[in-house]
Coordinates of C-alpha atoms (C1' of nucleotides) in Angstrom, one line a residue:
Chain A
M16 CA 83.3 65.4 76.8
A17 CA 84.7 67.3 79.8
A18 CA 86.1 70.7 79.3
A19 CA 89.8 70.7 78.5
K20 CA 92.0 71.1 81.6
T21 CA 93.5 74.6 81.7
A22 CA 96.7 75.5 83.5
I23 CA 95.1 78.5 85.1
S24 CA 92.0 78.3 87.2
P25 CA 89.6 80.0 87.2
T26 CA 89.3 80.7 83.4
R27 CA 88.8 84.2 82.0
A28 CA 85.1 83.4 81.5
E29 CA 84.6 82.2 85.1
D30 CA 86.3 85.0 87.0
Y31 CA 88.4 87.5 85.1
P32 CA 89.9 89.4 88.0
E33 CA 90.9 86.2 89.8
W34 CA 92.2 84.7 86.5
Y35 CA 94.5 87.8 86.2
Q36 CA 96.0 87.2 89.7
Q37 CA 96.5 83.5 88.9
V38 CA 98.3 84.3 85.6
I39 CA 100.7 86.5 87.5
K40 CA 101.2 83.8 90.1
G41 CA 101.5 81.0 87.5
A42 CA 104.1 83.0 85.5
D43 CA 106.0 84.0 88.7
L44 CA 105.9 87.7 87.6
A45 CA 105.3 89.3 91.0
E46 CA 103.7 88.9 94.4
N47 CA 102.3 91.0 97.2
S48 CA 104.9 92.2 99.7
A49 CA 104.9 92.7 103.4
V50 CA 104.2 96.4 102.7
R51 CA 100.6 97.2 102.1
G52 CA 99.9 98.0 98.5
C53 CA 103.4 97.4 97.3
M54 CA 104.6 94.5 95.2
V55 CA 107.7 92.5 94.8
I56 CA 108.5 92.2 91.1
K57 CA 110.2 88.8 90.6
P58 CA 112.9 88.1 88.1
W59 CA 110.7 87.0 85.2
G60 CA 108.5 90.0 85.6
Y61 CA 111.4 92.3 86.1
S62 CA 113.2 91.1 83.0
L63 CA 110.0 91.9 81.1
W64 CA 110.2 95.4 82.4
E65 CA 113.9 95.6 81.5
N66 CA 113.0 94.7 77.9
M67 CA 110.4 97.4 77.9
Q68 CA 112.9 99.9 79.3
K69 CA 115.4 98.9 76.7
G70 CA 113.0 99.5 73.8
L71 CA 111.6 102.7 75.1
D72 CA 114.9 104.1 76.2
R73 CA 116.3 103.6 72.7
M74 CA 113.3 105.4 71.3
F75 CA 113.7 108.3 73.7
K76 CA 117.3 108.7 72.8
E77 CA 116.4 108.6 69.1
T78 CA 114.1 111.4 69.6
G79 CA 116.7 113.5 71.2
H80 CA 116.2 112.9 74.9
Q81 CA 118.7 112.3 77.7
N82 CA 118.3 110.6 81.0
A83 CA 118.8 112.3 84.3
Y84 CA 117.7 111.7 87.9
F85 CA 115.8 114.0 90.3
P86 CA 115.1 113.5 94.0
L87 CA 112.6 111.1 95.5
F88 CA 111.6 113.7 98.1
I89 CA 109.9 116.9 97.2
P90 CA 109.4 119.8 99.7
M91 CA 105.7 120.1 100.4
S92 CA 105.7 123.8 99.5
F93 CA 106.7 122.9 95.9
L94 CA 103.5 120.9 95.4
E95 CA 101.4 123.9 96.7
K96 CA 102.4 126.1 93.8
E97 CA 100.2 124.7 91.1
A98 CA 96.6 124.8 92.3
E99 CA 95.1 122.0 90.1
H100 CA 98.2 119.9 90.6
V101 CA 97.7 120.1 94.4
E102 CA 94.1 119.1 94.1
G103 CA 94.9 116.1 92.0
F104 CA 97.7 114.6 94.1
A105 CA 97.4 115.8 97.7
K106 CA 95.0 113.1 98.6
E107 CA 97.5 110.3 97.7
C108 CA 100.8 111.6 99.0
A109 CA 103.1 109.8 101.4
V110 CA 104.6 112.4 103.7
V111 CA 107.9 112.3 105.5
T112 CA 107.8 114.3 108.7
H113 CA 110.8 113.1 110.7
H114 CA 114.4 112.4 110.1
R115 CA 115.4 110.2 113.0
L116 CA 114.2 107.3 115.2
E117 CA 114.8 106.9 118.9
P118 CA 114.0 104.2 121.4
D119 CA 110.5 104.5 122.8
G120 CA 111.5 103.0 126.1
K121 CA 109.3 99.9 125.4
G122 CA 111.8 98.0 123.2
G123 CA 110.5 99.7 120.0
L124 CA 111.2 102.9 118.1
R125 CA 109.5 106.2 117.6
P126 CA 110.1 109.0 115.1
A127 CA 112.1 111.9 116.4
G128 CA 113.6 115.0 114.9
P129 CA 110.6 116.6 113.2
L130 CA 111.4 118.2 109.9
E131 CA 110.9 121.9 109.6
E132 CA 109.1 121.4 106.3
P133 CA 107.5 118.0 105.6
L134 CA 108.7 116.2 102.5
I135 CA 106.5 114.3 100.2
V136 CA 107.5 111.2 98.3
R137 CA 107.1 112.0 94.7
P138 CA 103.8 111.0 93.1
T139 CA 105.2 112.6 89.9
S140 CA 108.0 115.1 89.5
E141 CA 106.7 118.1 87.7
T142 CA 107.3 120.4 90.6
I143 CA 110.8 119.4 91.7
I144 CA 112.0 119.2 88.1
G145 CA 110.3 122.5 87.3
A146 CA 112.1 124.2 90.2
T147 CA 115.4 122.8 88.8
Y148 CA 114.6 123.9 85.3
A149 CA 113.9 127.4 86.5
K150 CA 117.6 127.6 87.4
W151 CA 118.8 126.1 84.2
V152 CA 116.8 128.3 81.8
Q153 CA 117.9 131.8 81.2
S154 CA 118.0 132.3 77.5
Y155 CA 116.2 130.9 74.4
R156 CA 119.7 129.4 73.8
D157 CA 119.1 127.0 76.8
L158 CA 116.0 125.5 75.1
P159 CA 114.7 123.0 74.5
I160 CA 115.5 120.9 77.5
L161 CA 114.7 117.3 76.7
I162 CA 115.1 115.0 79.7
N163 CA 113.7 111.7 80.9
Q164 CA 114.0 109.9 84.2
W165 CA 113.5 106.3 85.1
A166 CA 112.2 106.2 88.6
N167 CA 109.8 104.9 91.2
V168 CA 106.9 107.0 92.4
V169 CA 104.4 106.6 95.3
R170 CA 100.7 107.2 95.1
W171 CA 98.9 106.1 98.3
E172 CA 96.1 104.1 96.7
M173 CA 93.0 102.8 98.5
R174 CA 92.8 99.6 96.6
T175 CA 95.6 98.0 94.7
R176 CA 96.1 95.3 92.1
L177 CA 99.4 93.9 91.0
F178 CA 100.9 96.0 88.2
L179 CA 97.7 97.9 87.4
R180 CA 97.6 99.9 90.6
T181 CA 100.1 99.7 93.4
S182 CA 101.2 102.3 95.9
E183 CA 104.7 102.3 94.6
F184 CA 105.4 101.7 90.9
L185 CA 108.2 102.0 88.4
W186 CA 107.9 104.3 85.4
Q187 CA 109.6 106.8 83.3
E188 CA 108.7 110.5 83.2
G189 CA 109.9 112.8 80.5
H190 CA 110.0 116.5 81.2
T191 CA 110.7 119.0 78.5
V192 CA 110.9 122.8 78.2
H193 CA 110.3 124.7 75.0
A194 CA 110.4 128.3 73.7
T195 CA 107.0 128.1 72.0
A196 CA 103.6 126.5 72.4
E197 CA 103.8 125.0 69.0
E198 CA 107.1 123.3 69.7
A199 CA 105.8 122.0 73.1
M200 CA 102.6 120.7 71.5
E201 CA 104.7 119.0 68.8
E202 CA 106.7 117.3 71.5
T203 CA 103.6 116.1 73.2
Q204 CA 102.4 114.5 70.0
K205 CA 105.7 113.1 69.2
M206 CA 105.9 111.2 72.4
L207 CA 102.4 109.9 72.0
D208 CA 103.7 108.6 68.7
V209 CA 106.6 106.9 70.4
Y210 CA 104.2 105.3 72.9
T211 CA 101.9 104.1 70.1
D212 CA 104.9 102.6 68.2
F213 CA 106.0 100.8 71.4
A214 CA 102.5 99.5 72.3
E215 CA 101.7 98.3 68.8
N216 CA 105.1 97.0 67.6
Y217 CA 106.7 95.8 70.8
M218 CA 103.8 94.8 72.9
A219 CA 101.6 93.8 70.0
M220 CA 98.8 95.8 71.7
P221 CA 96.6 98.0 69.4
V222 CA 95.8 101.3 71.0
I223 CA 93.6 104.3 70.3
R224 CA 95.3 107.6 70.4
G225 CA 93.3 110.5 71.6
E226 CA 92.8 113.5 73.7
K227 CA 91.4 113.5 77.2
T228 CA 88.4 115.6 78.1
P229 CA 88.8 118.3 80.7
G230 CA 87.4 116.0 83.4
E231 CA 90.0 113.3 82.7
R232 CA 93.0 115.5 82.2
F233 CA 96.2 115.4 84.2
P234 CA 96.0 117.8 87.1
G235 CA 97.7 121.0 85.8
A236 CA 97.8 120.1 82.1
V237 CA 96.3 122.1 79.3
T238 CA 96.0 119.1 77.0
T239 CA 96.4 115.4 77.9
L240 CA 96.9 112.9 75.2
S241 CA 96.7 109.2 75.9
I242 CA 96.8 105.7 74.3
E243 CA 93.9 103.5 75.3
A244 CA 93.9 99.7 74.9
M245 CA 91.1 97.2 75.3
M246 CA 91.6 94.3 77.6
Q247 CA 90.1 90.9 77.1
D248 CA 87.2 91.7 79.4
R249 CA 86.5 94.6 77.1
K250 CA 87.4 97.2 79.6
A251 CA 89.7 100.0 78.7
L252 CA 93.2 100.6 80.1
Q253 CA 95.1 103.8 79.8
A254 CA 98.5 102.7 78.7
G255 CA 100.4 105.9 78.4
T256 CA 99.9 109.6 78.7
S257 CA 101.6 112.7 77.2
H258 CA 100.8 116.1 78.5
F259 CA 101.0 119.6 77.1
L260 CA 101.4 121.7 80.3
G261 CA 101.2 125.1 78.6
Q262 CA 102.7 127.7 80.8
N263 CA 101.0 126.5 84.0
F264 CA 104.1 125.0 85.6
S265 CA 106.5 127.6 84.2
K266 CA 104.4 130.3 85.7
A267 CA 104.1 128.5 89.0
Q268 CA 107.8 127.9 89.1
E269 CA 109.2 130.8 87.3
I270 CA 110.7 129.0 84.3
K271 CA 111.5 132.1 82.3
F272 CA 113.8 132.9 79.5
Q273 CA 114.9 135.9 77.4
S274 CA 113.7 135.5 73.9
Q275 CA 115.7 136.3 70.7
A276 CA 113.7 139.6 70.7
G277 CA 114.9 140.4 74.2
Q278 CA 111.6 139.8 75.9
I279 CA 111.3 137.8 79.2
E280 CA 108.8 135.0 78.5
Y281 CA 107.5 132.0 80.4
A282 CA 108.5 128.7 78.8
W283 CA 106.2 125.9 77.6
T284 CA 106.6 122.5 79.2
T285 CA 105.5 118.9 78.6
S286 CA 105.6 115.7 80.5
W287 CA 104.9 112.1 79.5
G288 CA 105.0 108.7 81.1
V289 CA 104.4 105.0 81.0
S290 CA 104.7 102.6 83.9
T291 CA 104.9 99.0 85.0
R292 CA 101.2 99.1 84.4
L293 CA 102.2 98.2 80.9
I294 CA 102.9 94.7 82.2
G295 CA 99.3 94.5 83.4
A296 CA 98.2 95.6 80.0
L297 CA 100.4 93.0 78.3
I298 CA 99.0 90.3 80.5
M299 CA 95.4 91.2 79.9
T300 CA 95.8 91.7 76.2
H301 CA 97.3 88.4 75.2
S302 CA 97.2 85.8 78.0
D303 CA 94.8 82.8 77.9
D304 CA 93.5 80.1 80.2
D305 CA 96.9 78.4 80.2
G306 CA 98.7 81.5 81.5
L307 CA 100.9 84.3 80.2
V308 CA 101.4 84.8 76.5
L309 CA 104.3 87.0 75.6
P310 CA 105.0 88.8 72.3
P311 CA 108.5 87.6 71.1
R312 CA 109.9 91.1 71.0
L313 CA 109.5 91.5 74.8
A314 CA 109.9 87.9 75.9
P315 CA 112.9 87.5 78.2
T316 CA 113.3 84.0 76.7
Q317 CA 112.0 83.7 73.2
I318 CA 112.7 80.0 72.7
V319 CA 113.1 77.3 75.3
I320 CA 114.8 74.0 74.3
M321 CA 113.6 71.0 76.4
P322 CA 115.8 67.9 76.3
I323 CA 113.9 64.7 76.6
Y324 CA 115.7 61.5 77.6
R325 CA 115.3 58.3 79.5
D326 CA 118.7 57.4 81.0
E327 CA 122.1 58.9 81.6
N328 CA 123.6 57.8 78.2
Q329 CA 120.7 59.4 76.3
K330 CA 120.9 62.4 78.5
A331 CA 124.5 63.2 77.5
E332 CA 123.7 62.8 73.8
V333 CA 120.5 64.7 73.9
L334 CA 122.1 67.6 75.8
A335 CA 125.0 67.8 73.4
Y336 CA 122.5 67.9 70.5
C337 CA 120.5 70.6 72.2
D338 CA 123.6 72.6 72.9
T339 CA 124.6 72.5 69.3
L340 CA 121.1 73.6 68.4
R341 CA 121.2 76.4 70.8
K342 CA 124.4 77.7 69.4
Q343 CA 123.0 77.6 65.9
L344 CA 119.9 79.4 66.9
G345 CA 122.0 81.9 68.8
T346 CA 123.5 83.1 65.6
L347 CA 120.1 84.1 64.3
S348 CA 118.5 87.4 65.0
Y349 CA 115.0 88.7 65.2
A350 CA 114.0 92.4 65.3
G351 CA 117.6 93.4 65.3
E352 CA 118.7 91.3 68.3
S353 CA 120.2 87.9 68.7
L354 CA 117.6 85.2 69.6
R355 CA 117.2 84.7 73.3
V356 CA 117.4 80.9 73.6
E357 CA 117.5 78.8 76.7
I358 CA 117.9 75.1 77.4
D359 CA 115.9 73.8 80.3
A360 CA 117.9 70.8 81.5
R361 CA 116.5 70.7 85.0
D362 CA 115.7 67.2 86.3
L363 CA 112.0 67.6 86.1
R364 CA 109.3 65.5 84.4
G365 CA 108.6 66.6 80.9
G366 CA 105.0 67.5 81.5
E367 CA 105.8 69.7 84.4
K368 CA 108.5 71.4 82.5
K369 CA 106.3 72.0 79.5
W370 CA 103.6 73.6 81.6
Y371 CA 106.1 75.7 83.5
H372 CA 107.1 77.4 80.3
V373 CA 103.5 77.6 79.0
K374 CA 102.5 79.5 82.1
R375 CA 105.4 81.8 81.7
G376 CA 104.5 82.6 78.2
V377 CA 107.7 81.6 76.4
P378 CA 106.7 82.1 72.7
V379 CA 108.3 79.0 71.2
R380 CA 109.0 75.6 72.8
I381 CA 111.4 73.2 71.2
E382 CA 111.4 69.6 72.5
V383 CA 114.3 67.3 71.5
G384 CA 114.4 63.6 72.2
P385 CA 116.2 60.6 70.8
K386 CA 113.6 60.2 68.0
D387 CA 114.1 63.8 66.9
M388 CA 117.9 63.3 67.0
A389 CA 117.6 60.3 64.8
N390 CA 115.6 62.3 62.2
N391 CA 117.8 65.4 62.6
A392 CA 114.7 67.2 63.7
A393 CA 113.0 68.9 66.6
F394 CA 109.5 69.2 67.9
V395 CA 108.4 72.8 67.7
A396 CA 105.4 74.3 69.5
R397 CA 104.1 77.9 69.5
R398 CA 102.6 79.3 72.7
D399 CA 100.0 81.6 71.2
T400 CA 98.1 79.0 69.1
G401 CA 99.3 75.8 70.7
E402 CA 100.2 74.5 67.2
S403 CA 103.1 72.0 67.2
K404 CA 104.9 69.8 64.7
S405 CA 108.1 68.0 64.1
T406 CA 110.5 70.1 62.0
P407 CA 113.8 69.2 60.4
V408 CA 116.6 71.2 62.0
A409 CA 117.6 72.9 58.7
E410 CA 114.1 74.1 58.2
L411 CA 113.8 75.2 61.8
I412 CA 116.9 77.4 61.5
A413 CA 115.7 78.8 58.3
T414 CA 112.2 79.7 59.6
L415 CA 112.5 80.5 63.2
P416 CA 112.9 84.3 62.9
A417 CA 109.9 84.3 60.6
L418 CA 108.0 82.2 63.1
L419 CA 108.6 84.7 65.8
E420 CA 107.5 87.5 63.6
N421 CA 104.4 85.6 62.7
I422 CA 103.6 85.2 66.4
Q423 CA 104.3 88.8 67.0
S424 CA 102.0 90.0 64.3
S425 CA 99.3 87.5 64.9
L426 CA 99.1 88.5 68.5
F427 CA 98.5 92.1 67.3
Q428 CA 96.0 91.0 64.7
K429 CA 94.1 88.9 67.2
A430 CA 93.9 91.8 69.7
L431 CA 92.9 94.2 67.0
A432 CA 90.1 91.9 65.8
M433 CA 88.9 91.6 69.4
R434 CA 88.8 95.3 69.9
E435 CA 87.0 95.9 66.6
A436 CA 84.4 93.2 67.3
N437 CA 83.7 95.0 70.6
T438 CA 83.5 98.6 69.4
V439 CA 80.1 100.0 68.5
E440 CA 78.5 103.4 67.7
L441 CA 75.7 104.4 70.0
N442 CA 73.2 107.1 69.4
S443 CA 70.7 107.0 72.2
E444 CA 70.5 106.8 75.9
A445 CA 68.6 103.5 75.6
E446 CA 71.3 101.9 73.5
F447 CA 73.9 103.3 75.9
R448 CA 72.3 101.9 79.0
D449 CA 71.8 98.5 77.3
Y450 CA 75.4 98.3 76.2
F451 CA 76.8 99.1 79.5
K452 CA 74.3 97.3 81.8
P453 CA 75.7 95.2 84.6
D454 CA 75.5 91.6 83.7
D455 CA 75.7 89.7 86.9
E456 CA 73.8 89.7 90.1
Q457 CA 76.7 91.5 92.0
G458 CA 76.3 94.4 89.6
R459 CA 79.6 93.6 87.9
S460 CA 79.9 94.0 84.2
S461 CA 82.0 92.0 81.9
G462 CA 82.9 95.3 80.3
G463 CA 80.5 96.1 77.5
G464 CA 83.2 97.4 75.1
F465 CA 84.1 100.6 73.4
A466 CA 81.3 102.9 72.4
K467 CA 81.7 105.8 70.0
C468 CA 79.3 108.5 70.9
W469 CA 78.7 112.1 70.0
F470 CA 78.2 114.3 73.0
A471 CA 77.8 118.0 73.6
S472 CA 79.0 118.6 77.1
E473 CA 80.9 116.6 79.7
Q474 CA 78.6 118.0 82.5
D475 CA 75.5 116.7 80.7
V476 CA 76.6 113.2 80.4
Q477 CA 78.5 112.8 83.7
P478 CA 75.6 111.7 85.9
L479 CA 74.7 108.9 83.5
L480 CA 78.4 107.9 83.3
D481 CA 78.7 107.8 87.1
E482 CA 75.6 105.7 87.4
L483 CA 76.8 103.1 84.9
K484 CA 80.5 103.4 85.9
V485 CA 81.5 104.4 82.4
T486 CA 84.1 107.0 81.6
I487 CA 85.0 109.0 78.6
R488 CA 88.3 107.4 77.5
C489 CA 89.4 109.9 74.9
I490 CA 88.5 111.8 71.8
P491 CA 90.4 109.9 69.2
L492 CA 92.7 111.9 67.1
D493 CA 91.2 110.4 64.0
A494 CA 87.6 110.9 65.2
P495 CA 85.2 112.3 62.6
K496 CA 85.2 116.1 62.9
G497 CA 81.9 116.8 61.4
S498 CA 78.8 117.4 63.4
G499 CA 76.5 115.0 65.2
T500 CA 73.9 114.8 67.9
C501 CA 74.5 114.2 71.6
F502 CA 73.4 110.6 72.3
L503 CA 71.9 111.8 75.6
T504 CA 70.5 115.3 75.2
G505 CA 70.1 115.5 71.4
K506 CA 72.0 118.8 71.4
P507 CA 74.2 119.4 68.4
S508 CA 77.7 118.1 68.9
T509 CA 81.1 118.5 67.3
T510 CA 82.8 115.8 69.3
Q511 CA 82.7 112.1 69.1
A512 CA 84.5 110.2 71.9
I513 CA 85.2 106.6 73.1
F514 CA 83.2 105.7 76.1
A515 CA 84.1 102.6 78.1
K516 CA 84.4 101.1 81.5
A517 CA 88.0 101.4 82.6
Y518 CA 90.7 100.1 84.9
Chain B
rC136 C1' 86.8 105.7 105.5
rG137 C1' 81.8 102.6 105.0
rG138 C1' 79.6 97.3 103.9
rG139 C1' 80.9 92.0 103.6
rG140 C1' 84.5 88.0 104.1
rU141 C1' 89.0 85.4 105.6
rG142 C1' 93.4 84.4 108.9
rU143 C1' 95.0 76.6 111.0
rA144 C1' 102.3 73.3 107.8
rG145 C1' 105.6 76.3 101.9
rC146 C1' 100.5 76.6 99.0
rG147 C1' 95.1 75.3 99.1
rC148 C1' 91.6 73.9 102.8
rA149 C1' 88.5 70.9 106.8
rG150 C1' 87.6 71.2 111.9
rU151 C1' 84.8 76.6 115.0
rC152 C1' 77.9 76.7 115.0
rU153 C1' 77.3 72.4 119.7
rG154 C1' 84.7 73.8 123.9
rG155 C1' 87.0 67.5 125.3
rC156 C1' 91.6 61.6 122.8
rU157 C1' 98.2 63.2 120.5
rA158 C1' 94.9 69.3 115.4
rG159 C1' 93.7 66.6 110.3
rC160 C1' 93.4 66.4 104.6
rG161 C1' 95.2 67.5 99.4
rC162 C1' 99.3 69.5 96.8
rA163 C1' 104.4 70.6 97.5
rU164 C1' 109.2 68.9 100.1
rC165 C1' 112.7 64.8 101.7
rU166 C1' 114.0 59.2 101.5
rG167 C1' 113.6 54.4 99.0
rG168 C1' 111.6 51.8 95.0
rU169 C1' 108.8 51.4 90.3
rU170 C1' 108.1 54.4 86.0
rU171 C1' 109.6 57.7 81.7
rG172 C1' 107.7 61.6 74.4
rG173 C1' 105.0 64.2 79.1
rG174 C1' 101.2 68.0 84.9
rA175 C1' 103.3 59.7 87.2
rC176 C1' 102.7 55.5 90.9
rC177 C1' 103.7 52.8 95.7
rA178 C1' 105.7 53.0 100.6
rG179 C1' 107.7 55.9 104.4
rA180 C1' 109.4 60.7 106.7
rG181 C1' 109.9 65.9 108.1
rG182 C1' 107.1 70.3 108.8
rG183 C1' 101.9 73.8 112.9
rU184 C1' 103.0 77.8 120.1
rC185 C1' 95.6 77.3 114.9
rG186 C1' 97.1 86.1 112.9
rU187 C1' 98.3 88.7 117.8
rA188 C1' 97.1 90.2 122.9
rG189 C1' 94.0 89.7 126.9
rG190 C1' 89.7 87.1 129.2
rU191 C1' 86.0 82.9 130.5
rU192 C1' 86.9 77.6 131.8
rC193 C1' 89.2 71.7 134.9
rG194 C1' 90.1 72.2 129.6
rA195 C1' 90.0 77.0 123.9
rA196 C1' 91.6 76.5 116.8
rU197 C1' 86.5 76.5 118.8
rC198 C1' 83.2 81.1 123.5
rC199 C1' 84.0 86.7 124.9
rU200 C1' 86.8 91.5 124.2
rA201 C1' 90.5 94.2 121.8
rU202 C1' 93.9 94.5 117.9
rC203 C1' 96.5 93.6 113.3
rA204 C1' 96.8 91.8 108.3
rC205 C1' 94.8 90.3 103.8
rC206 C1' 90.7 89.7 100.1
rC207 C1' 85.9 91.3 97.7
rC208 C1' 82.3 95.5 97.0
rG209 C1' 81.9 101.3 97.1
rA210 C1' 84.4 106.4 97.2
rC211 C1' 89.9 107.7 94.7
rC212 C1' 93.2 106.6 90.7
rA213 C1' 98.4 105.5 85.9

RNA sequence: CGGGGUGUAGCGCAGUCUGGCUAGCGCAUCUGGUUUGGGACCAGAGGGUCGUAGGUUCGAAUCCUAUCACCCCGACCA
């Protein structure tokens, strides 16, 4: 028997990176633009982002934050103030040096009006926001400041991949100021909790919460916490970060306040962010060889109704029946929101229409034809498992919210089982090398998986990690605290971390 | 920035090595017809200064030089 035809070619097993691109194309999420490294996010992809924004924004507000907006341009001198920060971002900054164009005499244009001080396009906003906060903060009574901004940022990347790494991307960045280290650290952890909640309950993507090692930390941070997810090729993807910045930025930018005791003190700051990269994470967590698979809570359309008819008379009847059904379903709610139901009445052949929605990941497809009408029923198919059956309308209405919840939770369970099946504990260099060995002739690896290993020093293991292209993802917050032995050097160790190949 | 590859119709490609009829094919699009619980079939039509700029030649998609863009692999990274 020939292999079943898949809507996406190649399959994940055949060529994972190419499959990823084709899923995006098949679902019409985004495309490359005329600008190198920058993408166009198309309506289906953007509405996914809007749903993410909606969920996250509500959670930010519930934890006491407000939105504000800071400039796209940052004076170059601002970036210079925090040494590690400069080192981390200088290499990937877009720089604005002129403010005017003039004819070049050959029919084109050339920059004119050089700026006295170059501006950089924000790669992140710690510096400009810090400079602003320095003016806002005078007294302990001004604290805490809890602000988030939704923005675009630019990081001039060498190699780009849609959603996962583009030169410009959309994100949110929270920036807070606190009177004490404890309070700032608590904020850092709280926002990691928010990200965890969002990843697991909205995206149905299980994550490991942990702390970054010094080598993987955000430039300028004292502590970086992250959530790490496993993609279907078993590579890790950092899905969100939350940083405790200590007093590094407040010292660099003079964010000082007079305490209750009358002392002038440097404030404690945090920053935290997630980006459109989450869309890449979503794609690689759930999608299959027929295209995108969306968790119901984030799907722009949760249910699509497809009328099926032969002639104009049937068409009118079927459409009327579908419309009634849509109205009935519209009164239902799932996860606190009205169901998002659409009728696809386009004049397309049934098969084409079906695959269109399959590739776009719509969680539930309802097909309604004359036979279903006669039985007061509808044909219901779920995207994640492909299961389908004829269901009486009354039963459909009674069970649809539960069906969506079932899809949502089974996507999570499936992803969790995948991660657990590909997580091992390794205790020797030989095991480590074998686990992460390249597995095709081009030296590419299908990922290996997550490895829990004790290690004594980042410096000791780094050469091996570089050789195998493995990174320390994080030290999980729930990692065993006891004592172990470094898998490489045999030295006593107090730290067990997750090692993996990563995006 | 190094190594490799690709630019020909909206998309995917052949043709390039060995220069030569009017530059083809599949999908998509449009028209007509037949179909209709499923990615349909038949017939016809539209659509290209062959990435760009020079050069060689009677003649260039094809050879030469330059240049640009994109993809893959490294270094960098959310």
